[in-house]
Amino acid sequence: MNYWTIGESIVDRAAPGGPIETRWERRQFSARLVNPANRRKLTVIVVGTGLAGGSAAATLAEAGYRVRSFCYQDSPRRAHSIAAQGGINAAKNYRNDGDSVHRLFYDTVKGGDFRARESNVYRLAQVSANIIDQCVAQGVPFAREYGGLLDNRSFGGTQVSRTFYARGQTGQQLLLGAYQALERQIAAGNVELHARHEMLELIVVDGRARGIVVRDLVTGEISTQFADAVVLASGGYGNVFFLSTNAKGCNVTATWRAHRQGALFANPCYTQIHPTCIPESGTHQSKLTLMSESLRNDGRVWVPVRAGDDRPPLLVPEGERDYYLERTYPAFGNLVPRDIASRAAKNVCDEGRGVGPGGLGVYLDFADAIARLGRAAVAEKYGNLFEMYERITGENPYVTPMRIYPAVHYTMGGLWVDYDLQSNIPGLFVIGEANFSDHGANRLGASALMQGLADGYFVLPNTINDYLAAGPFAAVSAQDPAVLAARSGVQRRIAALLAVDGDRTVDSFHRELGHLMWEYCGMERTHEGLTKAISLIQALREEFWTRVKVPGTGEQLNQNLERAGRVADFFELAELMCIDALHRAESCGGHFRAESQTPDGEALRHDDEFSYVAAWEYGETPILHKEALEFTYVQPSQRSYK
Ligand SMILES: Cc1cc2nc3c(=O)[nH]c(=O)nc-3n(C[C@H](O)[C@H](O)[C@H](O)COP(=O)(O)OP(=O)(O)OC[C@H]3O[C@@H](n4cnc5c(N)ncnc54)[C@H](O)[C@@H]3O)c2cc1C
């Protein structure tokens, strides 16, 4: 059976050539500008108010554009970014420990297992330092050392301390910074905020993105919204797995609808499984909780040496403990990247050495740190995380080691964008976790916040000018056939979901889909498992459309209806994820194909065949477009953290 066809190769035409150090500067110079008086005549829709969308909307409005901002929560402050705990990277080298723009660039390209674009990653490293200055100027309360300087800690995949943090609430503090900048622009009349509105379709007129169809989640009213350009900052799609560390509302609808309108979807199978989450406790559970990677700075990961050893952790003597990360990866120890730490945890559990219920857990132990630094110092750094752990598990991590297990956390895949963050649909820009851009096959910790804010505060506000300089574009008529089609498509779909009137809840389908994805497209994938998953997903999707029960109507607040639409899109995405994972017959980063591993069980890439971005075009049979990746400054090698 042909699961996909091959289309034409694509290239990123926006990226300048020449020395990598000056590419961003040269692109900024070559991009056309829009004079301040003309900016007032141009409107930009920004979908999403997380770190990417909030910072972009505030910055574009500050620059003088008219911005229309949309989110489905009741306040921009509730975007999923608020959950980010551990920190944000920046190449400031405050510790004088050998950090530099080049080292952050190098770590990120290597951490992404050589599946990211060099140009984008270099720019990210360059801009990283500006982000910290911007946020400090806004008053973001980053942790400081006794002398008043900003403090840093380490995250996985690096040997320097470059992660800026605000206790275990970095995302919250950064989002409050972006939010207050956004609020200022709302108060100034430059941003029109539409909270509790969900984008359900993209409007493409004459080949350009010109608007969106939204549903007012309180009244159910469907409306069309127009602009000169559309920015999607709608976050990631980890919830396709049902259980994940993401906020329950995170979904793929905005980007999936754009994909169906022609936007390429890149590397959908690249999913990040985070090694330190609270293990699942039962089948009733609807969400998993992250324990920040920052904990691996001081916590030591171990399991008993002997399989089946079920003694309580404090009764396992030191000599009978296996600190397997320190043993296998002495250079990076507990701070190996996430993909490696996750697989290592899975391996020791597969060997029967896992701890806790079902043997699906490993210990993260702070006894040494408490003995070395004192309990108060540990509480100062991680207190809120310890408290959260205790509230959920009933165990006190100051006394008993935490139990942790890998869980779905982040999606490196997303809509394909060029160096300007523009998709292949002119006028459609995609930023933050919603695009595929900078992390390759594996994202290093503390780099999502960096990318979201780089995109929103610095990159997009420069590159979008080049597109808008050709505007304002002719006004879009509400009667335009493309607008009418988009709007009636949304109405038909809502009616279809309500009309099924079956006997199974939306959540029961979502849970089953998530289980399939975790089983066959999770931490380890095989050809056989993926082909099986594709047919199981197709069958479940058919069942969804004949048995789902959506109570209530479309003319009211109806969260079942909201969820049903999102799950319907997850079904389509899930199939594409499996197809993408199937076609990529290599292991790289978060994509581990069991058939492709080194003798000691590490991911084995096949650069000769797969050194490209897989950008998928929507179709009955998806069409694969390859964008070749070139490495001039960092030579691909077998990743080693030993
Ligand atoms: C528990 C947890 C901890 C994390 N900790 C860290 C960390 O310490 N460091 C780090 O770098 N990264 C961390 N991450 C990752 C990081 O938080 C996210 O990748 C990042 O915040 C995503 O930001 P975003 O702006 O792209 O999207 P989001 O914050 O997810 O925002 C999406 C926005 O889009 C809106 N939206 C979505 N769909 C629609 C639609 N159809 N219509 C209208 N609006 C829509 C939502 O309302 C929301 O406003 C963490 C992630 C998790 C889950």
XYZ file of C-alpha atoms and ligand atoms in Angstrom:
695
model
C 0.000 0.000 0.000
C 1.220 3.505 -0.831
C 0.921 5.655 2.236
C 2.505 8.684 0.577
C 3.798 10.016 -2.741
C 6.905 12.074 -3.395
C 6.515 15.651 -4.601
C 9.006 18.269 -5.737
C 11.873 19.224 -3.446
C 11.608 22.599 -1.753
C 14.157 25.196 -0.686
C 14.089 27.969 1.852
C 14.507 30.991 -0.405
C 14.376 33.549 2.394
C 17.630 32.516 4.076
C 20.633 34.560 2.951
C 23.876 32.770 2.121
C 27.333 33.934 3.103
C 28.916 33.944 6.556
C 26.474 32.625 9.114
C 27.403 35.316 11.661
C 25.958 38.082 9.478
C 23.023 36.309 7.831
C 20.402 37.696 10.178
C 21.788 41.211 9.995
C 21.853 41.029 6.217
C 18.315 39.638 6.028
C 17.076 42.447 8.260
C 18.760 44.964 5.999
C 17.450 43.443 2.766
C 13.870 43.131 4.090
C 11.684 45.983 2.937
C 10.430 48.412 5.576
C 7.010 49.949 6.043
C 7.016 53.571 7.023
C 5.349 54.342 10.365
C 2.442 56.251 8.828
C 1.615 53.336 6.540
C 1.725 50.768 9.327
C -1.535 52.166 10.695
C -3.225 51.083 7.465
C -2.149 47.460 7.851
C -3.886 44.850 9.949
C -2.392 41.640 11.282
C -4.327 38.800 12.880
C -2.394 36.934 15.567
C -3.895 33.636 16.714
C -2.524 32.801 20.148
C -1.510 34.807 23.180
C 1.176 32.538 24.625
C 4.769 33.646 24.721
C 5.046 33.627 20.932
C 1.702 35.226 20.089
C 1.601 37.607 23.050
C 5.075 38.967 22.369
C 4.413 39.235 18.626
C 1.082 41.029 19.043
C 2.531 43.500 21.539
C 5.597 44.187 19.395
C 3.683 44.594 16.133
C 1.263 46.975 17.819
C 4.134 48.900 19.361
C 5.555 49.220 15.853
C 2.294 50.787 14.718
C 0.390 47.955 13.010
C -3.255 47.313 13.819
C -3.362 43.958 15.539
C -6.276 41.622 16.123
C -5.448 39.000 18.720
C -7.367 35.740 19.306
C -7.237 33.036 21.942
C -9.656 30.422 23.173
C -9.011 31.010 26.867
C -10.837 33.690 28.823
C -7.608 35.626 29.260
C -4.338 35.770 27.302
C -2.626 34.964 30.591
C -4.034 31.455 30.575
C -2.093 30.359 27.500
C -0.231 27.117 28.028
C 3.105 29.010 28.186
C 2.214 29.873 31.758
C 3.023 26.274 32.707
C 6.681 26.440 31.714
C 8.773 25.770 34.750
C 12.492 25.435 34.371
C 13.961 28.324 32.435
C 15.048 30.010 29.242
C 18.444 29.727 27.584
C 20.589 32.639 26.490
C 24.203 32.879 25.380
C 25.139 35.590 27.872
C 28.135 33.762 29.326
C 27.514 35.398 32.700
C 29.240 32.435 34.339
C 32.350 32.849 32.210
C 32.205 29.111 31.685
C 32.993 29.086 27.990
C 29.565 29.893 26.612
C 29.116 31.864 23.404
C 26.664 32.329 20.555
C 28.581 29.687 18.673
C 28.385 27.204 21.540
C 24.629 27.645 21.954
C 24.303 27.223 18.181
C 26.506 24.124 18.263
C 24.704 22.542 21.239
C 21.308 23.139 19.622
C 22.224 21.737 16.203
C 23.828 18.713 17.844
C 21.010 18.373 20.402
C 18.521 18.357 17.506
C 20.435 15.407 16.063
C 21.439 17.350 12.947
C 17.929 17.727 11.633
C 17.587 21.520 12.062
C 18.623 24.369 9.761
C 21.947 25.970 10.643
C 20.809 29.491 9.657
C 17.767 29.451 11.920
C 19.601 28.027 14.894
C 22.425 30.528 14.604
C 19.950 33.398 14.571
C 18.199 31.933 17.597
C 21.485 31.858 19.507
C 22.252 35.450 18.491
C 18.849 36.767 19.501
C 18.806 34.828 22.778
C 20.801 37.495 24.602
C 18.371 40.256 23.551
C 15.456 38.332 25.018
C 16.890 38.433 28.507
C 17.508 42.195 28.249
C 13.982 42.735 26.967
C 12.419 40.711 29.766
C 14.553 42.293 32.483
C 13.496 45.705 31.178
C 9.880 44.576 31.510
C 10.509 43.654 35.121
C 10.495 39.868 34.809
C 11.838 38.720 38.195
C 14.578 36.336 37.116
C 16.423 34.621 39.948
C 19.458 36.576 41.113
C 22.581 35.679 42.976
C 23.411 37.250 46.316
C 25.376 40.027 44.599
C 22.403 40.961 42.430
C 23.493 39.401 39.139
C 21.115 37.179 37.226
C 21.568 33.557 38.221
C 21.941 30.650 35.817
C 21.560 26.907 35.957
C 22.225 24.035 33.573
C 19.845 22.096 31.409
C 20.288 18.877 29.470
C 22.621 18.554 26.506
C 24.981 21.322 27.614
C 28.078 21.638 29.762
C 27.611 25.307 30.587
C 25.118 27.172 32.770
C 23.038 29.350 30.470
C 19.512 28.869 31.715
C 17.828 31.925 33.236
C 14.933 31.132 35.531
C 12.358 32.410 37.972
C 12.120 29.587 40.510
C 10.024 26.867 38.849
C 7.674 29.417 37.283
C 9.698 30.884 34.457
C 6.912 30.632 31.879
C 4.485 32.372 34.175
C 6.796 35.291 34.826
C 7.752 35.651 31.159
C 4.115 35.487 30.115
C 3.170 38.162 32.608
C 5.851 40.331 30.977
C 4.481 39.738 27.486
C 0.924 40.101 28.746
C 1.509 43.485 30.311
C 3.102 44.674 27.057
C 0.034 43.354 25.240
C -2.369 44.950 27.709
C -0.640 48.259 27.232
C -1.303 48.051 23.514
C -4.906 46.962 24.107
C -5.399 50.001 26.326
C -3.779 52.198 23.675
C -6.295 50.905 21.133
C -3.698 49.247 18.935
C -4.674 45.665 19.737
C -8.209 44.378 19.522
C -8.425 41.336 21.801
C -10.865 38.490 21.136
C -10.609 36.058 24.038
C -12.815 32.941 24.035
C -12.733 32.791 20.246
C -11.487 29.691 18.484
C -10.088 29.782 14.978
C -11.698 26.996 13.012
C -10.550 27.803 9.486
C -8.014 29.818 7.543
C -9.243 32.086 4.766
C -7.075 32.116 1.665
C -8.062 34.596 -1.042
C -6.199 34.778 -4.352
C -3.433 32.633 -2.906
C -2.833 34.824 0.154
C -3.799 34.247 3.793
C -6.362 36.970 4.424
C -8.304 35.944 7.479
C -9.790 33.319 9.716
C -13.178 31.885 10.615
C -13.768 31.917 14.363
C -16.393 30.629 16.732
C -17.330 32.697 19.754
C -17.087 30.004 22.414
C -19.666 31.687 24.645
C -22.451 32.402 22.143
C -21.525 29.960 19.400
C -21.574 32.731 16.789
C -19.479 32.002 13.706
C -17.774 35.014 12.139
C -15.160 35.831 9.541
C -12.211 38.068 10.429
C -9.943 39.707 7.868
C -6.448 41.165 7.814
C -3.472 41.805 5.558
C -1.549 38.928 7.125
C -2.245 36.090 9.533
C 0.153 34.878 12.224
C -0.439 31.504 13.848
C 1.049 31.180 17.323
C -1.247 28.404 18.396
C 1.220 26.142 20.218
C 1.981 22.432 19.939
C -0.039 19.276 19.428
C 1.321 16.908 22.113
C -2.236 16.246 23.261
C -2.735 13.980 20.272
C -1.363 11.434 22.785
C -4.212 12.301 25.194
C -1.879 12.024 28.181
C 0.824 14.665 28.053
C 2.283 17.435 30.163
C 0.504 20.020 28.001
C -2.476 22.022 29.169
C -5.691 20.145 28.397
C -6.747 22.709 25.817
C -3.646 22.443 23.617
C -4.652 21.233 20.188
C -3.747 21.208 16.523
C -6.845 22.737 14.966
C -5.415 26.101 13.869
C -2.369 24.622 12.147
C -4.221 21.569 10.857
C -6.886 23.721 9.219
C -4.122 25.786 7.598
C -2.512 22.539 6.461
C -5.749 21.474 4.809
C -5.743 24.846 3.018
C -2.323 24.134 1.551
C 0.263 24.938 4.240
C 2.978 22.288 4.424
C 3.270 20.380 7.722
C 6.895 19.592 8.566
C 8.330 16.685 10.550
C 5.054 15.828 12.307
C 6.534 12.682 13.878
C 9.173 14.546 15.898
C 7.735 14.401 19.388
C 9.601 15.154 22.556
C 9.185 12.681 25.376
C 10.314 14.354 28.586
C 12.178 12.075 30.998
C 11.048 13.590 34.282
C 7.289 13.481 34.712
C 5.185 12.066 37.508
C 4.297 8.502 36.446
C 0.746 7.660 35.408
C -1.309 6.540 38.372
C -4.376 4.977 36.770
C -6.670 4.727 33.754
C -8.899 7.559 34.938
C -6.124 10.119 34.571
C -6.533 12.937 32.043
C -3.151 14.658 32.258
C 0.457 14.142 33.286
C 2.591 16.508 35.323
C 6.080 17.613 34.469
C 8.845 17.758 37.020
C 11.155 20.351 35.519
C 14.405 19.298 33.906
C 16.154 21.783 36.171
C 15.782 19.147 38.896
C 18.414 17.080 37.096
C 20.969 19.751 38.068
C 20.911 18.396 41.603
C 18.801 15.226 41.527
C 20.479 11.901 40.752
C 18.649 9.337 38.662
C 18.853 5.694 39.715
C 17.161 2.298 39.818
C 18.069 -0.831 41.808
C 20.828 -2.916 40.283
C 18.758 -6.076 40.593
C 15.589 -6.624 38.516
C 12.490 -7.106 40.629
C 14.009 -5.417 43.700
C 10.920 -3.904 45.293
C 12.422 -2.659 48.560
C 11.535 0.933 49.450
C 14.246 3.235 48.082
C 15.730 4.143 51.449
C 16.361 0.448 52.136
C 18.364 -0.053 48.941
C 22.033 0.338 49.958
C 24.291 2.615 47.921
C 26.193 -0.309 46.392
C 22.965 -1.828 45.054
C 21.879 1.303 43.210
C 22.576 1.892 39.543
C 23.043 5.578 38.703
C 22.694 4.523 35.111
C 22.966 7.963 33.457
C 26.156 8.810 35.339
C 27.490 5.349 34.533
C 26.655 5.352 30.813
C 27.194 9.020 30.008
C 29.965 10.201 32.355
C 30.582 13.473 30.488
C 26.996 14.734 30.829
C 25.713 12.434 33.587
C 22.186 13.281 34.679
C 22.134 16.192 32.233
C 22.040 14.232 28.994
C 19.429 15.512 26.526
C 15.815 14.513 26.946
C 15.597 11.942 24.182
C 18.566 10.064 25.601
C 17.408 10.233 29.228
C 13.906 9.085 28.234
C 15.106 6.075 26.286
C 17.524 5.143 29.055
C 14.623 5.174 31.551
C 12.548 3.010 29.237
C 15.433 0.563 28.838
C 15.971 0.054 32.587
C 12.206 -0.393 33.053
C 12.154 -2.916 30.183
C 14.885 -4.796 32.059
C 12.503 -5.131 35.013
C 14.362 -2.598 37.151
C 11.667 0.069 37.126
C 10.190 1.224 40.438
C 6.722 2.069 41.700
C 3.371 0.731 40.471
C 3.766 -1.393 37.324
C 7.535 -0.914 37.378
C 7.177 2.194 35.214
C 9.328 4.654 37.102
C 12.880 5.553 38.088
C 14.103 7.507 41.104
C 15.210 11.133 41.081
C 17.033 11.465 44.354
C 17.958 14.680 46.180
C 19.577 13.137 49.253
C 23.099 14.072 48.117
C 22.078 17.620 47.191
C 20.369 18.123 50.547
C 23.455 16.799 52.358
C 25.726 19.060 50.283
C 23.693 22.276 50.060
C 21.243 21.968 52.936
C 17.504 21.587 52.740
C 16.873 25.333 52.713
C 19.019 25.866 49.615
C 17.263 23.040 47.793
C 13.888 24.444 48.820
C 14.935 27.871 47.585
C 15.642 26.500 44.109
C 12.938 23.890 43.694
C 10.483 24.417 46.554
C 7.370 24.878 44.432
C 8.173 21.776 42.357
C 8.658 19.675 45.488
C 5.375 20.937 46.855
C 3.570 20.126 43.616
C 5.050 16.621 43.639
C 3.952 16.024 47.209
C 0.432 17.265 46.536
C 0.028 14.885 43.615
C 1.742 11.768 44.967
C 1.415 12.184 48.734
C 5.170 11.515 49.054
C 7.686 13.964 50.484
C 10.614 14.310 48.049
C 12.839 15.868 50.721
C 12.751 12.456 52.380
C 11.896 9.861 49.706
C 13.295 10.078 46.172
C 10.835 11.282 43.547
C 9.513 8.696 41.113
C 9.595 9.866 37.541
C 8.846 8.451 34.084
C 8.956 9.844 30.534
C 5.863 11.517 29.087
C 4.911 13.399 25.933
C 5.906 17.014 26.385
C 6.588 18.997 23.220
C 6.244 18.709 19.467
C 9.172 19.732 17.309
C 7.045 19.281 14.180
C 4.697 21.995 12.988
C 3.866 24.084 9.966
C 6.763 24.510 7.569
C 8.163 28.047 7.510
C 11.047 29.707 5.725
C 13.739 31.828 7.380
C 11.211 34.687 7.527
C 8.827 32.408 9.483
C 6.443 32.549 6.551
C 4.687 29.365 5.483
C 4.346 28.392 1.836
C 1.025 30.292 1.795
C 1.969 33.947 1.277
C 0.876 36.082 4.213
C 0.620 33.135 6.622
C 3.330 33.337 9.287
C 3.798 30.720 11.978
C 5.726 31.240 15.223
C 6.531 29.474 18.491
C 5.781 25.816 19.018
C 3.304 25.900 16.136
C 6.091 25.973 13.546
C 8.740 23.328 12.980
C 11.660 25.658 12.757
C 14.613 25.436 15.091
C 14.841 22.258 17.126
C 15.353 19.513 14.592
C 14.543 16.050 15.882
C 14.970 16.878 19.569
C 14.572 20.102 21.509
C 16.993 20.913 24.278
C 15.464 22.043 27.550
C 14.809 25.753 28.058
C 14.897 26.448 24.345
C 11.156 26.570 23.603
C 10.719 29.758 25.583
C 13.808 31.108 23.858
C 12.409 30.300 20.416
C 8.889 31.560 21.165
C 10.159 34.903 22.396
C 12.821 35.186 19.703
C 10.101 34.680 17.097
C 7.637 37.056 18.737
C 9.806 39.921 19.955
C 12.572 39.956 17.358
C 12.258 37.806 14.247
C 8.677 38.128 13.035
C 8.410 41.888 13.668
C 11.336 42.316 11.268
C 10.498 39.773 8.597
C 6.778 40.464 8.328
C 7.577 44.023 7.168
C 8.959 42.602 3.964
C 5.596 41.035 3.199
C 3.456 43.913 4.422
C 5.448 46.439 2.422
C 3.444 45.276 -0.589
C 0.161 46.055 1.241
C -2.403 47.147 2.147
C -4.020 44.500 0.003
C -7.452 44.945 -1.583
C -10.222 44.634 0.988
C -11.708 41.146 1.215
C -15.435 40.878 0.583
C -17.473 38.752 2.984
C -19.166 37.468 -0.167
C -15.947 36.286 -1.771
C -16.445 32.617 -2.763
C -13.347 31.596 -0.748
C -14.756 33.306 2.354
C -18.200 31.785 1.910
C -16.670 28.346 1.394
C -14.517 28.636 4.525
C -17.434 29.800 6.613
C -19.926 27.220 5.382
C -17.290 24.492 5.796
C -17.075 25.354 9.489
C -20.844 25.391 9.869
C -21.201 22.031 8.109
C -18.582 20.448 10.279
C -20.188 21.626 13.493
C -23.559 20.385 12.278
C -22.012 17.023 11.354
C -20.455 16.587 14.797
C -23.748 17.374 16.518
C -25.742 15.180 14.139
C -23.927 11.935 14.895
C -25.691 11.703 18.254
C -23.997 8.412 19.063
C -23.202 6.639 22.307
C -19.493 7.260 23.005
C -17.975 10.319 24.610
C -15.411 12.471 22.844
C -12.925 11.740 25.618
C -13.265 7.988 25.234
C -12.198 8.326 21.586
C -9.412 10.712 22.452
C -8.098 8.390 25.151
C -8.109 5.429 22.773
C -6.388 7.420 20.038
C -3.774 8.608 22.524
C -3.144 5.074 23.683
C -2.577 3.948 20.085
C -0.186 6.800 19.467
C 1.802 6.131 22.632
C 1.986 2.416 21.871
C 3.041 2.672 18.225
C 4.302 6.206 17.635
C 5.699 6.988 21.097
C 9.150 6.378 22.517
C 9.979 3.582 20.091
C 8.585 2.986 16.621
C 8.786 0.053 14.213
C 7.682 -0.420 10.613
C 5.238 -3.092 11.665
C 3.792 -1.086 14.563
C 3.338 2.047 12.491
C 1.494 0.315 9.652
C -0.730 -1.347 12.224
C -1.344 2.018 13.904
C -2.386 3.643 10.634
C -5.142 1.116 10.021
C -6.250 1.200 13.665
C -6.446 5.004 13.567
C -8.453 4.926 10.340
C -10.917 2.452 11.837
C -11.239 4.460 15.051
C -11.784 7.653 13.092
C -14.614 6.032 11.167
C -16.132 4.883 14.421
C -15.786 8.415 15.807
C -17.867 9.832 13.002
C -20.647 7.253 13.568
C -20.675 6.887 17.346
C -19.526 10.105 18.960
C -22.020 11.801 21.258
C -21.867 15.589 21.463
C -24.606 16.832 23.783
C -25.965 20.379 23.606
C -26.128 22.714 20.646
C -23.781 24.890 18.640
C -25.450 28.102 19.838
C -24.169 27.982 23.380
C -21.079 27.400 25.463
C -20.418 23.750 24.620
C -17.070 22.337 25.632
C -17.979 18.890 24.317
C -18.377 20.421 20.890
C -15.053 22.266 21.196
C -13.296 19.053 22.179
C -15.014 17.035 19.457
C -13.702 19.377 16.754
C -10.191 19.219 18.174
C -10.236 15.420 18.451
C -11.516 15.131 14.865
C -8.435 17.056 13.747
C -6.166 14.977 16.007
C -7.353 11.863 14.151
C -6.158 13.263 10.827
C -2.899 14.518 12.299
C -2.240 11.180 14.034
C -2.337 9.386 10.713
C 0.120 11.835 9.175
C 2.421 11.496 12.195
C 2.509 7.730 11.713
C 3.123 8.099 7.978
C 5.963 10.530 8.636
C 7.439 8.184 11.266
C 7.048 5.257 8.866
C 8.795 6.953 5.955
C 11.748 8.039 8.129
C 13.470 4.678 8.395
C 16.204 6.038 10.641
C 16.441 6.981 14.285
C 17.079 10.602 15.131
C 16.390 12.527 18.319
C 12.823 12.044 19.476
C 12.153 9.645 16.626
C 13.568 6.255 17.601
C 13.095 3.518 15.018
C 13.880 0.181 16.641
C 15.259 -1.116 13.324
C 17.898 1.621 13.280
C 20.127 1.573 16.368
C 23.808 1.213 17.140
C 25.050 -1.984 18.834
C 24.799 -0.198 22.205
C 21.217 0.909 21.609
C 21.770 4.554 20.615
C 19.846 6.243 17.810
C 21.393 5.514 14.418
C 20.838 8.217 11.791
C 21.180 7.689 8.054
C 22.398 11.071 6.862
C 22.876 9.871 3.301
C 19.139 9.183 2.997
C 17.345 11.352 5.545
C 19.196 14.608 6.022
C 16.148 16.661 5.105
C 13.068 18.326 6.489
C 9.982 16.289 5.587
C 7.330 18.826 4.546
C 3.956 17.223 3.856
C 1.317 18.527 1.506
C -2.261 17.685 2.381
C -4.034 15.173 0.183
C -5.976 11.918 0.259
C -2.494 10.427 -0.032
C -0.061 12.896 1.593
C 2.675 14.270 -0.663
C 6.209 14.472 0.713
C 8.383 17.467 -0.217
C 11.971 17.300 0.954
C 14.038 20.308 1.972
C 17.681 19.239 2.008
C 19.651 20.262 5.091
C 23.172 21.568 4.663
C 25.788 21.547 7.386
C 28.748 23.849 6.901
C 29.527 25.006 10.413
C 28.714 21.904 12.479
C 29.591 18.593 10.952
C 27.017 15.846 11.583
C 28.494 13.088 13.690
C 27.254 10.307 15.890
C 25.971 12.224 18.912
C 27.960 11.322 21.961
C 27.340 12.422 25.518
C 29.687 9.879 26.998
C 4.707 21.681 31.832
C 5.597 22.341 30.815
C 6.747 22.988 31.217
C 7.577 23.591 30.286
N 8.720 24.216 30.714
C 9.517 24.814 29.803
C 10.708 25.478 30.211
O 11.035 25.529 31.392
N 11.475 26.055 29.261
C 11.152 26.032 27.934
O 11.884 26.584 27.127
N 10.013 25.418 27.538
C 9.196 24.818 28.417
N 8.049 24.200 27.999
C 7.631 24.344 26.598
C 6.994 25.723 26.398
O 6.235 26.049 27.536
C 6.086 25.791 25.182
O 6.695 25.205 24.077
C 5.770 27.244 24.860
O 5.295 27.909 25.990
C 4.763 27.349 23.724
O 4.445 28.703 23.561
P 3.536 29.184 22.356
O 3.362 30.636 22.517
O 4.107 28.679 21.076
O 2.147 28.417 22.552
P 1.109 28.373 23.791
O 1.640 28.966 25.024
O 0.617 26.960 23.819
O -0.064 29.313 23.334
C -0.975 28.939 22.345
C -1.986 30.042 22.189
O -2.749 29.774 21.022
C -4.122 29.886 21.305
N -4.815 28.981 20.376
C -4.482 27.722 20.034
N -5.332 27.249 19.118
C -6.215 28.233 18.885
C -7.340 28.347 18.025
N -7.707 27.368 17.209
N -8.046 29.505 18.051
C -7.673 30.533 18.875
N -6.606 30.480 19.686
C -5.897 29.338 19.685
C -4.271 29.542 22.755
O -5.442 30.134 23.252
C -2.990 30.168 23.326
O -3.221 31.531 23.579
C 7.229 23.557 28.919
C 6.083 22.898 28.515
C 5.273 22.268 29.439
C 4.100 21.498 28.958
